[in-house]
């Protein structure tokens, strides 16, 4: 699906009311596409789409994609983003998480197949689990405990990748699989439980930032605009993947807490609290493939990205 085809495409986005789904919807509309969003608002929010109320090229179907998906008219591309994505959410919604990754992916692939449309799966760095290879290349097969608490998300996404490739091999559906590493920015729910919104909320309230464990575990944080640019590049270049998208700038969670305090301009300090079970020790993408195939990498610095994010939370509060 090249850039020019995107301009006239009719695109279905599952999870359109979510953090990434809504940003991708905006980018598709800017590229000239028509977008049919689908969301059951389990973790998504209509607030993320409120600016599109008068947009003729957008409509939202309030529907749970674990049930059969019906979209009238032609569909050129299905982007399957729907899923709880915060560890706190998927621990509270284990069965919904497994169902949207399995049944939801099946229905979204079926929609693509029936329409001879292309399909893009929002996969995740969680397919690598708690990695014993660092940084993680796409060839690394992962270290996931299927029956651990995070297994509900990790295995659902691993199954979703397998099903996506099965539809490609069996039915010839043109597919793309992107493995998304930690991403942050405006529209992440303040209460979603992930490190950035939690730290920003605590800093804005002047409370100490609650760091899990000793805070020496690492993540690499990608600003949402960079991530969306990478996804559009995947579509434009027709890359099948799986392909890692994320920032290569790895920081400890303590460093992240410090950076958030700097961005907010207050320094209430940190408190150490219990670490969740199976919390990965390190995470950083090997993005050689994205650089080679797409000429893409994340550019936004953490300081600038956090500044923009904090400004948005201040406005939204
Ligand atoms: N974390 C933390 N305090 C919080 C939320 C998260 O210390 O309030 C830690 C968490 O244990 C993990 C890292 O920050 O090591 C990133 O967590 P997040 O939930 O953002 O995403 P994950 O990478 O685990 O999916």
mmCIF file of C-alpha atoms and ligand atoms in Angstrom:
data_model
loop_
_atom_site.group_PDB
_atom_site.id
_atom_site.type_symbol
_atom_site.label_atom_id
_atom_site.label_comp_id
_atom_site.label_asym_id
_atom_site.label_seq_id
_atom_site.Cartn_x
_atom_site.Cartn_y
_atom_site.Cartn_z
ATOM 1 C CA UNK A 1 0.000 0.000 0.000
ATOM 2 C CA UNK A 2 1.959 3.038 -1.220
ATOM 3 C CA UNK A 3 1.554 6.630 -0.018
ATOM 4 C CA UNK A 4 -0.535 7.579 -3.029
ATOM 5 C CA UNK A 5 -2.869 4.614 -2.484
ATOM 6 C CA UNK A 6 -3.224 5.619 1.183
ATOM 7 C CA UNK A 7 -4.588 8.984 0.013
ATOM 8 C CA UNK A 8 -7.680 7.309 -1.453
ATOM 9 C CA UNK A 9 -7.891 4.290 0.836
ATOM 10 C CA UNK A 10 -10.827 3.294 3.014
ATOM 11 C CA UNK A 11 -9.197 2.122 6.226
ATOM 12 C CA UNK A 12 -10.652 0.275 9.233
ATOM 13 C CA UNK A 13 -8.867 0.996 12.527
ATOM 14 C CA UNK A 14 -9.778 -1.285 15.452
ATOM 15 C CA UNK A 15 -9.049 0.384 18.777
ATOM 16 C CA UNK A 16 -9.472 3.802 17.146
ATOM 17 C CA UNK A 17 -10.410 5.453 20.459
ATOM 18 C CA UNK A 18 -7.201 4.316 22.106
ATOM 19 C CA UNK A 19 -3.871 6.084 22.485
ATOM 20 C CA UNK A 20 -2.144 4.768 19.345
ATOM 21 C CA UNK A 21 -5.349 4.079 17.384
ATOM 22 C CA UNK A 22 -6.487 7.692 17.655
ATOM 23 C CA UNK A 23 -3.089 9.117 16.669
ATOM 24 C CA UNK A 24 -2.933 6.769 13.697
ATOM 25 C CA UNK A 25 -6.476 7.783 12.706
ATOM 26 C CA UNK A 26 -5.370 11.435 12.673
ATOM 27 C CA UNK A 27 -2.340 10.578 10.515
ATOM 28 C CA UNK A 28 -4.461 8.595 8.040
ATOM 29 C CA UNK A 29 -6.995 11.414 7.737
ATOM 30 C CA UNK A 30 -4.129 13.865 7.134
ATOM 31 C CA UNK A 31 -2.869 11.549 4.370
ATOM 32 C CA UNK A 32 -6.298 11.789 2.696
ATOM 33 C CA UNK A 33 -7.720 8.398 3.721
ATOM 34 C CA UNK A 34 -11.255 7.677 4.890
ATOM 35 C CA UNK A 35 -11.321 5.962 8.296
ATOM 36 C CA UNK A 36 -13.894 3.678 9.894
ATOM 37 C CA UNK A 37 -12.919 3.365 13.555
ATOM 38 C CA UNK A 38 -14.116 0.487 15.712
ATOM 39 C CA UNK A 39 -13.862 0.518 19.495
ATOM 40 C CA UNK A 40 -15.836 -0.891 22.440
ATOM 41 C CA UNK A 41 -14.397 1.831 24.716
ATOM 42 C CA UNK A 42 -13.124 -0.719 27.246
ATOM 43 C CA UNK A 43 -9.829 1.129 27.630
ATOM 44 C CA UNK A 44 -10.273 3.695 24.842
ATOM 45 C CA UNK A 45 -12.029 7.035 25.237
ATOM 46 C CA UNK A 46 -14.307 9.151 23.039
ATOM 47 C CA UNK A 47 -12.277 12.159 24.229
ATOM 48 C CA UNK A 48 -9.460 10.967 21.956
ATOM 49 C CA UNK A 49 -11.757 11.380 18.940
ATOM 50 C CA UNK A 50 -13.758 14.433 20.046
ATOM 51 C CA UNK A 51 -11.882 16.676 17.577
ATOM 52 C CA UNK A 52 -13.194 14.530 14.682
ATOM 53 C CA UNK A 53 -16.907 15.035 15.347
ATOM 54 C CA UNK A 54 -17.319 17.125 12.208
ATOM 55 C CA UNK A 55 -14.889 15.139 10.041
ATOM 56 C CA UNK A 56 -16.790 13.655 7.044
ATOM 57 C CA UNK A 57 -14.084 11.098 6.323
ATOM 58 C CA UNK A 58 -14.328 9.550 9.806
ATOM 59 C CA UNK A 59 -16.956 7.479 11.548
ATOM 60 C CA UNK A 60 -16.841 5.360 14.687
ATOM 61 C CA UNK A 61 -18.606 2.039 15.202
ATOM 62 C CA UNK A 62 -18.981 1.201 18.899
ATOM 63 C CA UNK A 63 -18.414 -2.519 18.676
ATOM 64 C CA UNK A 64 -16.431 -5.259 20.426
ATOM 65 C CA UNK A 65 -14.236 -6.870 17.758
ATOM 66 C CA UNK A 66 -14.302 -10.219 19.573
ATOM 67 C CA UNK A 67 -17.732 -10.516 17.881
ATOM 68 C CA UNK A 68 -18.177 -10.648 14.086
ATOM 69 C CA UNK A 69 -17.184 -7.352 12.427
ATOM 70 C CA UNK A 70 -19.556 -5.896 9.852
ATOM 71 C CA UNK A 71 -18.394 -2.882 7.830
ATOM 72 C CA UNK A 72 -20.536 -1.620 4.962
ATOM 73 C CA UNK A 73 -18.823 -0.649 1.741
ATOM 74 C CA UNK A 74 -15.322 -1.285 0.490
ATOM 75 C CA UNK A 75 -12.343 -1.775 2.805
ATOM 76 C CA UNK A 76 -8.766 -1.416 1.499
ATOM 77 C CA UNK A 77 -6.805 -1.779 4.711
ATOM 78 C CA UNK A 78 -7.468 -3.097 8.238
ATOM 79 C CA UNK A 79 -5.273 -1.814 11.070
ATOM 80 C CA UNK A 80 -5.765 -3.961 14.165
ATOM 81 C CA UNK A 81 -4.796 -1.944 17.229
ATOM 82 C CA UNK A 82 -7.560 -3.020 19.631
ATOM 83 C CA UNK A 83 -6.279 -4.411 22.944
ATOM 84 C CA UNK A 84 -5.660 -3.355 26.502
ATOM 85 C CA UNK A 85 -1.945 -2.471 26.430
ATOM 86 C CA UNK A 86 -0.979 -1.346 29.917
ATOM 87 C CA UNK A 87 0.187 -4.109 32.288
ATOM 88 C CA UNK A 88 -2.269 -2.793 34.907
ATOM 89 C CA UNK A 89 -5.127 -3.022 32.387
ATOM 90 C CA UNK A 90 -4.362 -6.456 31.066
ATOM 91 C CA UNK A 91 -3.893 -7.852 34.559
ATOM 92 C CA UNK A 92 -7.370 -6.559 35.392
ATOM 93 C CA UNK A 93 -8.840 -7.694 32.055
ATOM 94 C CA UNK A 94 -7.068 -11.012 31.422
ATOM 95 C CA UNK A 95 -9.842 -12.762 29.508
ATOM 96 C CA UNK A 96 -10.790 -9.713 27.421
ATOM 97 C CA UNK A 97 -7.084 -9.333 26.559
ATOM 98 C CA UNK A 98 -6.801 -12.957 25.421
ATOM 99 C CA UNK A 99 -10.072 -12.696 23.481
ATOM 100 C CA UNK A 100 -9.205 -9.522 21.589
ATOM 101 C CA UNK A 101 -5.777 -10.913 20.664
ATOM 102 C CA UNK A 102 -7.257 -14.204 19.441
ATOM 103 C CA UNK A 103 -10.937 -13.824 18.435
ATOM 104 C CA UNK A 104 -10.530 -10.116 17.663
ATOM 105 C CA UNK A 105 -7.540 -10.764 15.433
ATOM 106 C CA UNK A 106 -9.435 -13.620 13.730
ATOM 107 C CA UNK A 107 -12.380 -11.329 12.961
ATOM 108 C CA UNK A 108 -10.162 -8.458 11.807
ATOM 109 C CA UNK A 109 -8.229 -10.823 9.508
ATOM 110 C CA UNK A 110 -11.524 -12.222 8.195
ATOM 111 C CA UNK A 111 -12.666 -8.685 7.363
ATOM 112 C CA UNK A 112 -9.408 -8.102 5.464
ATOM 113 C CA UNK A 113 -9.703 -11.434 3.620
ATOM 114 C CA UNK A 114 -13.343 -10.866 2.560
ATOM 115 C CA UNK A 115 -12.449 -7.432 1.198
ATOM 116 C CA UNK A 116 -9.115 -8.441 -0.361
ATOM 117 C CA UNK A 117 -7.686 -5.746 1.902
ATOM 118 C CA UNK A 118 -4.233 -5.474 3.473
ATOM 119 C CA UNK A 119 -3.869 -6.025 7.228
ATOM 120 C CA UNK A 120 -1.543 -4.518 9.812
ATOM 121 C CA UNK A 121 -1.170 -6.035 13.281
ATOM 122 C CA UNK A 122 -0.128 -3.890 16.237
ATOM 123 C CA UNK A 123 2.166 -6.376 17.944
ATOM 124 C CA UNK A 124 4.484 -5.654 20.830
ATOM 125 C CA UNK A 125 7.920 -5.965 22.353
ATOM 126 C CA UNK A 126 6.147 -8.130 24.962
ATOM 127 C CA UNK A 127 6.428 -11.030 22.494
ATOM 128 C CA UNK A 128 10.076 -11.091 23.670
ATOM 129 C CA UNK A 129 8.980 -11.411 27.337
ATOM 130 C CA UNK A 130 11.798 -10.896 29.865
ATOM 131 C CA UNK A 131 14.540 -11.052 27.234
ATOM 132 C CA UNK A 132 17.838 -12.868 27.592
ATOM 133 C CA UNK A 133 19.073 -11.288 24.339
ATOM 134 C CA UNK A 134 19.730 -7.551 24.463
ATOM 135 C CA UNK A 135 18.904 -5.459 22.499
ATOM 136 C CA UNK A 136 16.139 -7.503 20.903
ATOM 137 C CA UNK A 137 16.295 -8.222 17.145
ATOM 138 C CA UNK A 138 13.222 -9.551 15.317
ATOM 139 C CA UNK A 139 14.899 -12.965 15.075
ATOM 140 C CA UNK A 140 14.900 -13.377 18.881
ATOM 141 C CA UNK A 141 12.116 -15.802 19.854
ATOM 142 C CA UNK A 142 11.502 -14.532 23.342
ATOM 143 C CA UNK A 143 11.275 -15.633 26.949
ATOM 144 C CA UNK A 144 7.610 -15.673 27.973
ATOM 145 C CA UNK A 145 5.939 -17.598 30.801
ATOM 146 C CA UNK A 146 2.626 -18.661 29.229
ATOM 147 C CA UNK A 147 0.927 -19.074 32.614
ATOM 148 C CA UNK A 148 2.487 -16.022 34.322
ATOM 149 C CA UNK A 149 0.309 -12.933 34.861
ATOM 150 C CA UNK A 150 1.693 -11.167 31.757
ATOM 151 C CA UNK A 151 1.133 -14.282 29.652
ATOM 152 C CA UNK A 152 -2.415 -13.111 28.872
ATOM 153 C CA UNK A 153 -1.057 -10.226 26.797
ATOM 154 C CA UNK A 154 2.197 -11.743 25.586
ATOM 155 C CA UNK A 155 0.665 -15.000 24.395
ATOM 156 C CA UNK A 156 -2.362 -13.260 22.877
ATOM 157 C CA UNK A 157 -0.027 -11.133 20.762
ATOM 158 C CA UNK A 158 2.177 -14.110 19.902
ATOM 159 C CA UNK A 159 -0.949 -15.998 18.795
ATOM 160 C CA UNK A 160 -2.083 -12.915 16.842
ATOM 161 C CA UNK A 161 1.239 -12.866 14.966
ATOM 162 C CA UNK A 162 0.919 -16.591 14.188
ATOM 163 C CA UNK A 163 -2.657 -16.155 12.929
ATOM 164 C CA UNK A 164 -1.669 -13.142 10.828
ATOM 165 C CA UNK A 165 1.065 -15.120 9.093
ATOM 166 C CA UNK A 166 -1.278 -18.101 8.659
ATOM 167 C CA UNK A 167 -3.784 -15.842 6.837
ATOM 168 C CA UNK A 168 -0.971 -14.566 4.685
ATOM 169 C CA UNK A 169 0.317 -18.027 3.796
ATOM 170 C CA UNK A 170 -3.085 -19.713 3.447
ATOM 171 C CA UNK A 171 -5.268 -16.955 2.016
ATOM 172 C CA UNK A 172 -2.691 -14.596 0.522
ATOM 173 C CA UNK A 173 -3.769 -11.636 2.691
ATOM 174 C CA UNK A 174 -1.086 -8.925 2.373
ATOM 175 C CA UNK A 175 0.032 -8.473 5.984
ATOM 176 C CA UNK A 176 2.284 -6.234 8.062
ATOM 177 C CA UNK A 177 3.342 -6.949 11.659
ATOM 178 C CA UNK A 178 4.924 -4.184 13.744
ATOM 179 C CA UNK A 179 6.377 -4.918 17.182
ATOM 180 C CA UNK A 180 5.840 -1.726 19.126
ATOM 181 C CA UNK A 181 8.204 -0.905 21.999
ATOM 182 C CA UNK A 182 7.286 1.452 24.859
ATOM 183 C CA UNK A 183 5.604 4.539 23.432
ATOM 184 C CA UNK A 184 4.329 7.611 25.257
ATOM 185 C CA UNK A 185 2.745 10.967 24.581
ATOM 186 C CA UNK A 186 -0.531 12.898 24.674
ATOM 187 C CA UNK A 187 -3.760 10.840 25.106
ATOM 188 C CA UNK A 188 -2.268 8.080 27.247
ATOM 189 C CA UNK A 189 -4.844 7.754 29.982
ATOM 190 C CA UNK A 190 -3.628 9.453 33.151
ATOM 191 C CA UNK A 191 -4.857 6.406 35.106
ATOM 192 C CA UNK A 192 -3.604 3.747 32.709
ATOM 193 C CA UNK A 193 -0.933 2.595 35.120
ATOM 194 C CA UNK A 194 2.128 2.854 32.889
ATOM 195 C CA UNK A 195 5.302 4.547 34.041
ATOM 196 C CA UNK A 196 5.008 7.837 32.125
ATOM 197 C CA UNK A 197 1.394 8.759 33.025
ATOM 198 C CA UNK A 198 1.876 7.534 36.603
ATOM 199 C CA UNK A 199 5.044 9.574 37.101
ATOM 200 C CA UNK A 200 3.530 12.678 35.485
ATOM 201 C CA UNK A 201 0.386 12.402 37.615
ATOM 202 C CA UNK A 202 2.439 11.999 40.791
ATOM 203 C CA UNK A 203 4.799 14.861 39.911
ATOM 204 C CA UNK A 204 1.920 17.196 39.060
ATOM 205 C CA UNK A 205 0.383 16.366 42.456
ATOM 206 C CA UNK A 206 3.748 17.048 44.139
ATOM 207 C CA UNK A 207 3.875 13.438 45.382
ATOM 208 C CA UNK A 208 6.962 11.210 45.315
ATOM 209 C CA UNK A 209 7.183 9.067 42.182
ATOM 210 C CA UNK A 210 6.487 5.371 42.879
ATOM 211 C CA UNK A 211 9.313 3.379 41.274
ATOM 212 C CA UNK A 212 8.886 -0.384 41.119
ATOM 213 C CA UNK A 213 11.779 -2.232 42.770
ATOM 214 C CA UNK A 214 15.238 -0.647 42.695
ATOM 215 C CA UNK A 215 14.468 1.233 39.454
ATOM 216 C CA UNK A 216 17.474 -0.249 37.646
ATOM 217 C CA UNK A 217 15.278 -2.044 35.110
ATOM 218 C CA UNK A 218 15.420 -0.391 31.687
ATOM 219 C CA UNK A 219 13.051 0.684 28.919
ATOM 220 C CA UNK A 220 13.517 2.682 25.697
ATOM 221 C CA UNK A 221 10.775 5.241 25.236
ATOM 222 C CA UNK A 222 9.519 6.371 21.863
ATOM 223 C CA UNK A 223 7.475 9.536 21.375
ATOM 224 C CA UNK A 224 4.141 8.800 19.708
ATOM 225 C CA UNK A 225 4.727 10.973 16.602
ATOM 226 C CA UNK A 226 7.910 9.035 15.795
ATOM 227 C CA UNK A 227 6.085 5.731 16.188
ATOM 228 C CA UNK A 228 3.226 6.775 13.897
ATOM 229 C CA UNK A 229 5.734 7.945 11.258
ATOM 230 C CA UNK A 230 7.331 4.483 11.448
ATOM 231 C CA UNK A 231 3.971 2.784 10.945
ATOM 232 C CA UNK A 232 3.137 4.884 7.905
ATOM 233 C CA UNK A 233 6.592 4.026 6.522
ATOM 234 C CA UNK A 234 5.851 0.304 7.011
ATOM 235 C CA UNK A 235 2.661 0.706 4.955
ATOM 236 C CA UNK A 236 4.296 2.864 2.308
ATOM 237 C CA UNK A 237 7.206 0.476 1.838
ATOM 238 C CA UNK A 238 4.977 -2.611 2.007
ATOM 239 C CA UNK A 239 7.157 -4.242 4.674
ATOM 240 C CA UNK A 240 5.709 -7.502 5.996
ATOM 241 C CA UNK A 241 7.785 -7.787 9.163
ATOM 242 C CA UNK A 242 7.663 -8.587 11.947
ATOM 243 C CA UNK A 243 9.545 -5.324 12.330
ATOM 244 C CA UNK A 244 10.565 -3.557 15.560
ATOM 245 C CA UNK A 245 9.498 0.070 16.000
ATOM 246 C CA UNK A 246 10.799 1.966 18.990
ATOM 247 C CA UNK A 247 13.494 4.183 20.394
ATOM 248 C CA UNK A 248 17.038 2.922 20.864
ATOM 249 C CA UNK A 249 17.648 5.337 23.741
ATOM 250 C CA UNK A 250 17.591 3.043 26.773
ATOM 251 C CA UNK A 251 17.153 4.490 30.273
ATOM 252 C CA UNK A 252 16.671 3.046 33.745
ATOM 253 C CA UNK A 253 13.284 3.657 35.337
ATOM 254 C CA UNK A 254 15.035 5.828 37.931
ATOM 255 C CA UNK A 255 16.424 7.975 35.086
ATOM 256 C CA UNK A 256 12.934 8.138 33.589
ATOM 257 C CA UNK A 257 11.511 9.310 36.938
ATOM 258 C CA UNK A 258 14.205 12.016 37.103
ATOM 259 C CA UNK A 259 13.431 13.119 33.535
ATOM 260 C CA UNK A 260 9.707 13.403 34.354
ATOM 261 C CA UNK A 261 10.473 15.499 37.444
ATOM 262 C CA UNK A 262 12.630 17.797 35.278
ATOM 263 C CA UNK A 263 9.846 18.079 32.673
ATOM 264 C CA UNK A 264 7.265 18.968 35.330
ATOM 265 C CA UNK A 265 9.712 21.254 37.121
ATOM 266 C CA UNK A 266 9.251 19.767 40.589
ATOM 267 C CA UNK A 267 11.437 17.326 42.492
ATOM 268 C CA UNK A 268 9.355 15.491 45.111
ATOM 269 C CA UNK A 269 11.759 12.502 45.014
ATOM 270 C CA UNK A 270 10.974 8.825 44.569
ATOM 271 C CA UNK A 271 9.632 6.008 46.738
ATOM 272 C CA UNK A 272 10.354 2.366 46.027
ATOM 273 C CA UNK A 273 7.358 0.030 45.857
ATOM 274 C CA UNK A 274 6.923 -3.654 44.973
ATOM 275 C CA UNK A 275 7.890 -4.786 41.515
ATOM 276 C CA UNK A 276 5.207 -6.577 39.425
ATOM 277 C CA UNK A 277 5.746 -10.297 38.716
ATOM 278 C CA UNK A 278 7.659 -11.011 35.470
ATOM 279 C CA UNK A 279 8.435 -7.305 34.923
ATOM 280 C CA UNK A 280 11.125 -7.424 32.205
ATOM 281 C CA UNK A 281 14.594 -6.487 33.475
ATOM 282 C CA UNK A 282 15.718 -4.801 30.251
ATOM 283 C CA UNK A 283 14.098 -3.769 26.986
ATOM 284 C CA UNK A 284 15.553 -2.048 23.946
ATOM 285 C CA UNK A 285 14.834 -2.687 20.281
ATOM 286 C CA UNK A 286 17.417 -3.580 17.708
ATOM 287 C CA UNK A 287 16.079 -1.282 14.982
ATOM 288 C CA UNK A 288 18.592 -2.201 12.242
ATOM 289 C CA UNK A 289 15.800 -3.623 10.098
ATOM 290 C CA UNK A 290 13.681 -0.455 10.304
ATOM 291 C CA UNK A 291 16.699 1.692 9.448
ATOM 292 C CA UNK A 292 17.636 -0.533 6.532
ATOM 293 C CA UNK A 293 14.159 -1.094 5.050
ATOM 294 C CA UNK A 294 12.417 2.171 5.941
ATOM 295 C CA UNK A 295 15.230 4.631 6.597
ATOM 296 C CA UNK A 296 13.298 5.247 9.813
ATOM 297 C CA UNK A 297 14.384 5.894 13.371
ATOM 298 C CA UNK A 298 12.972 7.719 16.369
ATOM 299 C CA UNK A 299 14.301 11.286 16.636
ATOM 300 C CA UNK A 300 12.503 12.963 19.542
ATOM 301 C CA UNK A 301 14.633 13.369 22.660
ATOM 302 C CA UNK A 302 13.168 12.128 25.923
ATOM 303 C CA UNK A 303 13.356 15.633 27.458
ATOM 304 C CA UNK A 304 11.430 17.249 24.577
ATOM 305 C CA UNK A 305 8.912 14.398 24.312
ATOM 306 C CA UNK A 306 8.201 14.539 28.043
ATOM 307 C CA UNK A 307 7.844 18.316 27.914
ATOM 308 C CA UNK A 308 5.165 18.005 25.218
ATOM 309 C CA UNK A 309 3.460 15.193 27.133
ATOM 310 C CA UNK A 310 3.404 17.136 30.395
ATOM 311 C CA UNK A 311 2.029 20.203 28.587
ATOM 312 C CA UNK A 312 -0.812 18.041 27.246
ATOM 313 C CA UNK A 313 -1.595 16.559 30.690
ATOM 314 C CA UNK A 314 -1.673 20.042 32.189
ATOM 315 C CA UNK A 315 -4.190 21.137 29.536
ATOM 316 C CA UNK A 316 -6.255 17.953 29.859
ATOM 317 C CA UNK A 317 -6.388 18.052 33.669
HETATM 318 N N1 LIG B 1 6.948 1.295 36.622
HETATM 319 C C1 LIG B 1 7.237 1.961 37.798
HETATM 320 N N2 LIG B 1 6.255 2.715 38.379
HETATM 321 C C2 LIG B 1 5.011 2.839 37.835
HETATM 322 C C3 LIG B 1 4.729 2.161 36.625
HETATM 323 C C4 LIG B 1 5.721 1.403 36.053
HETATM 324 O O1 LIG B 1 8.351 1.861 38.316
HETATM 325 O O2 LIG B 1 4.184 3.536 38.433
HETATM 326 C C5 LIG B 1 7.991 0.479 36.012
HETATM 327 C C6 LIG B 1 7.559 -0.939 35.639
HETATM 328 O O3 LIG B 1 7.745 -1.835 36.700
HETATM 329 C C7 LIG B 1 8.463 -1.241 34.469
HETATM 330 C C8 LIG B 1 8.659 0.107 33.803
HETATM 331 O O4 LIG B 1 8.329 1.092 34.774
HETATM 332 O O5 LIG B 1 9.697 -1.741 34.914
HETATM 333 C C9 LIG B 1 7.777 0.328 32.583
HETATM 334 O O6 LIG B 1 6.463 -0.021 32.937
HETATM 335 P P1 LIG B 1 5.199 0.302 32.033
HETATM 336 O O7 LIG B 1 3.999 -0.139 32.797
HETATM 337 O O8 LIG B 1 5.242 1.689 31.558
HETATM 338 O O9 LIG B 1 5.362 -0.593 30.724
HETATM 339 P P2 LIG B 1 5.979 -2.042 30.423
HETATM 340 O O10 LIG B 1 7.266 -1.741 29.749
HETATM 341 O O11 LIG B 1 6.209 -2.797 31.702
HETATM 342 O O12 LIG B 1 4.982 -2.671 29.557
#
